[in-house]
Short mmCIF file of C-alpha atoms in Angstrom, two decimals:
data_model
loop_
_atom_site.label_atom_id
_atom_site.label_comp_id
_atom_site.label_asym_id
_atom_site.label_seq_id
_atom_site.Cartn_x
_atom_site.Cartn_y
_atom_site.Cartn_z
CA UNK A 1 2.67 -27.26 13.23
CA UNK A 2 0.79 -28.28 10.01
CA UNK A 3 2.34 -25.93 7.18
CA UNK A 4 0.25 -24.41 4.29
CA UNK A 5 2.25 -23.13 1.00
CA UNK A 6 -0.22 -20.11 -0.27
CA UNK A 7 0.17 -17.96 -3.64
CA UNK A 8 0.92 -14.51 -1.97
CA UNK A 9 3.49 -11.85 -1.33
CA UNK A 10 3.88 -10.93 2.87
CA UNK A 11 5.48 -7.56 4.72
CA UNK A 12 5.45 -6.64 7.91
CA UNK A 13 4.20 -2.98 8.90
CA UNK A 14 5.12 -1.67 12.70
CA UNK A 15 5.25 -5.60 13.72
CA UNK A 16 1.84 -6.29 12.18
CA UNK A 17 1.95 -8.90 9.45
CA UNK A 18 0.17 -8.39 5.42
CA UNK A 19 -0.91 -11.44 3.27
CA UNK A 20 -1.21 -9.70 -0.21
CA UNK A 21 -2.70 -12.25 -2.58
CA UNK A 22 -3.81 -12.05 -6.50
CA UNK A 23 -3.31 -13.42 -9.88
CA UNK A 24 0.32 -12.68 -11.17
CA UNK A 25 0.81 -9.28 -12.37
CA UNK A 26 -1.74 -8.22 -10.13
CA UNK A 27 0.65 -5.93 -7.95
CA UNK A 28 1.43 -8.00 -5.30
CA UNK A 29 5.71 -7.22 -5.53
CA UNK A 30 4.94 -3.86 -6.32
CA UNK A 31 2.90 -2.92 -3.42
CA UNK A 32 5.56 -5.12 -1.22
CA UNK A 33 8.56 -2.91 -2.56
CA UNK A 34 6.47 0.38 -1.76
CA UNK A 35 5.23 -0.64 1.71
CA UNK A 36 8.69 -1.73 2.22
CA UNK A 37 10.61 1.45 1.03
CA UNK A 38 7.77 3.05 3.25
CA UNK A 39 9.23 1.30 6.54
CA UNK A 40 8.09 -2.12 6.44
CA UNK A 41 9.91 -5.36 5.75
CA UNK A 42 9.69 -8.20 3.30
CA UNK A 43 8.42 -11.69 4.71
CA UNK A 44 8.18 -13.38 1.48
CA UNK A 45 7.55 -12.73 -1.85
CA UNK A 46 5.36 -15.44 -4.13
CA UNK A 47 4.83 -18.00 -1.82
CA UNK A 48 4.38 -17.69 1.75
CA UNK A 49 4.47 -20.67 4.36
CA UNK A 50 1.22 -20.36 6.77
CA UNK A 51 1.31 -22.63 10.17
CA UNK A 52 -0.60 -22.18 13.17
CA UNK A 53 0.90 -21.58 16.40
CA UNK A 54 -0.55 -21.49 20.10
CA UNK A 55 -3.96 -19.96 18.06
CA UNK A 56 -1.76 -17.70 15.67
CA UNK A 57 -1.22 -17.82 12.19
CA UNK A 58 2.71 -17.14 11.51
CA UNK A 59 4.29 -16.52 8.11
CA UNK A 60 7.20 -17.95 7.02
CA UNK A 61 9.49 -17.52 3.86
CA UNK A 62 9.98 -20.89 1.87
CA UNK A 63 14.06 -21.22 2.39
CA UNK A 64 14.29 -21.29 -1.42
CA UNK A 65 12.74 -17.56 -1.43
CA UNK A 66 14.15 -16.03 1.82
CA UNK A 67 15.47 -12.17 1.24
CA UNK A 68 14.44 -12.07 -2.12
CA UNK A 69 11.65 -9.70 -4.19
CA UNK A 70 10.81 -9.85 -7.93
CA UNK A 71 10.91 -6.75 -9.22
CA UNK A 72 9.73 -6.29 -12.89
CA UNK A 73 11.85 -4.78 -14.84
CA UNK A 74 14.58 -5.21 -13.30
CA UNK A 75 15.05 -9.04 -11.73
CA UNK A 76 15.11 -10.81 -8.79
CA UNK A 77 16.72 -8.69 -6.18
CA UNK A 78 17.79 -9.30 -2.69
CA UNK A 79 16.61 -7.27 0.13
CA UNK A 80 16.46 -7.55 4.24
CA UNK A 81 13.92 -9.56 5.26
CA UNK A 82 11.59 -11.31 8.42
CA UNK A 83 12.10 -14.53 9.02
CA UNK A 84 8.83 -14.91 10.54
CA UNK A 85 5.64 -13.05 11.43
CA UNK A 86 1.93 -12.94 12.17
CA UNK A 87 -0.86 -12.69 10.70
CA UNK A 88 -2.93 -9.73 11.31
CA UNK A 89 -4.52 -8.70 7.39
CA UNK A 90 -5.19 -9.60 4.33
CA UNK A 91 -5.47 -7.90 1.22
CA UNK A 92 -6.72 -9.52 -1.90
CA UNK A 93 -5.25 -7.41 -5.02
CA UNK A 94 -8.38 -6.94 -7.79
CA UNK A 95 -8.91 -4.45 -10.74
CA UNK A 96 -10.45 -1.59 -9.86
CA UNK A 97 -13.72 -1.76 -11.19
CA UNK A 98 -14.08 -4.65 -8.87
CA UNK A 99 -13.23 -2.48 -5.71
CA UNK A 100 -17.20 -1.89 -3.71
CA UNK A 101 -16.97 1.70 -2.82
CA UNK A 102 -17.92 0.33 0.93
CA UNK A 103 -17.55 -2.86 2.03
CA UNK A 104 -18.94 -4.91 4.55
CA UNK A 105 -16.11 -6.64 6.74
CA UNK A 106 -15.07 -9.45 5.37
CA UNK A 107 -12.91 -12.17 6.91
CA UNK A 108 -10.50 -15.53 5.61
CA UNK A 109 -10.31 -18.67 7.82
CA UNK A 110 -6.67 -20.68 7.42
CA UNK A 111 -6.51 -23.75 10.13
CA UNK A 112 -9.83 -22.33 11.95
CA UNK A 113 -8.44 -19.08 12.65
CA UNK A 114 -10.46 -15.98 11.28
CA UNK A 115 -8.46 -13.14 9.85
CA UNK A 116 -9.71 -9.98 8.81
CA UNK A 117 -9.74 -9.31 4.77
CA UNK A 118 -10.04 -6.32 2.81
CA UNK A 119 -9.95 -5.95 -1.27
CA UNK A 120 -7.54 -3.33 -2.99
CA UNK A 121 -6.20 -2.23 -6.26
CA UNK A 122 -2.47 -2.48 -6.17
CA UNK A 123 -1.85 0.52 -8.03
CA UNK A 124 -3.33 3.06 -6.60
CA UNK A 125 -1.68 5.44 -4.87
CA UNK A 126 -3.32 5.89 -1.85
CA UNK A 127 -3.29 1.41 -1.64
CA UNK A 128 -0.63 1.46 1.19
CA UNK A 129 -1.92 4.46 3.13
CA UNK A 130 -4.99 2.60 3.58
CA UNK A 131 -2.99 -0.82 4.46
CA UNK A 132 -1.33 1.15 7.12
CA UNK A 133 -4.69 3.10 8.15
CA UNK A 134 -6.46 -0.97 8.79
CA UNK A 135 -3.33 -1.68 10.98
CA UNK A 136 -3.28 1.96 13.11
CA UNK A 137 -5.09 0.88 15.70
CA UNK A 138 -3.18 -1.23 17.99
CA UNK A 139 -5.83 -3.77 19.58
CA UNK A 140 -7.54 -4.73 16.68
CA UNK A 141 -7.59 -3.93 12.77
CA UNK A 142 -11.42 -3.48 12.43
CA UNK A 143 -12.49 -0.88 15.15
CA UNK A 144 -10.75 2.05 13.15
CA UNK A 145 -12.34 5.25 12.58
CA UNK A 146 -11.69 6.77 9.82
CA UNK A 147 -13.74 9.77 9.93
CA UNK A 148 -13.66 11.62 12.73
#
């Protein structure tokens, strides 16, 4: 296994793993603590350990970090955590006015593995509905319909 430390915050959603990266203060622990008070569960926050796997990119909490969420305002608190997951999405975190209004899909390679990318704006309401709307469909994140 050949370990990669990346700047990012990771949750898992009904066993699908969530690589939110951005520039601190860009959301990233803010979405996590919504998406995890909405049913998922912290991987790491602020630094997440990448390694490939049989083809698979798992994520990993650095021990240093394991259980623990920075929430501003009020500290560094401890919460349950994963000790390991997949990679299924990522989301890079961006102002809003940065946001296109309809994207073409986009994709990040980490050790030659492809992974499906989308860009949000952390604080927007409607940002983890549509994290949970790209991981719906069960075989694959892109093939979702969204209209009917």
């Amino acid at each position: 296994m050949n370990d990669m430390l990346v700047h990012g915050t990771a949750v898992k959603i009904n066993d699908r793993g969530v690589l939110l990266r951005g520039k601190s203060g860009s959301g990233k622990s803010d979405l996590a603590l919504i998406l995890v008070d909405r049913g998922g569960t912290l991987i790491s926050d602020d630094q997440v350990l990448l390694a490939e796997t049989d083809g698979t990119l798992v994520m990993e909490p650095p021990t240093s970090l394991a259980g623990l969420l920075e929430v501003r305002g009020l500290g560094i608190v401890q919460v349950p955590y994963e000790a390991s997951m997949h990679l299924d999405l990522i989301v890079d975190l961006r102002p809003r006015t940065d946001i296109e209004r309809l994207p073409e899909k986009q994709f990040e390679e980490y050790h030659g593995i492809k992974i499906p990318k989308i860009t949000l704006h952390a604080f927007e309401q409607s940002t983890p509905i549509k994290i949970e709307l790209m991981l719906a469909k069960k075989n694959t994140v892109l093939d979702i319909d969204v209209l009917p």
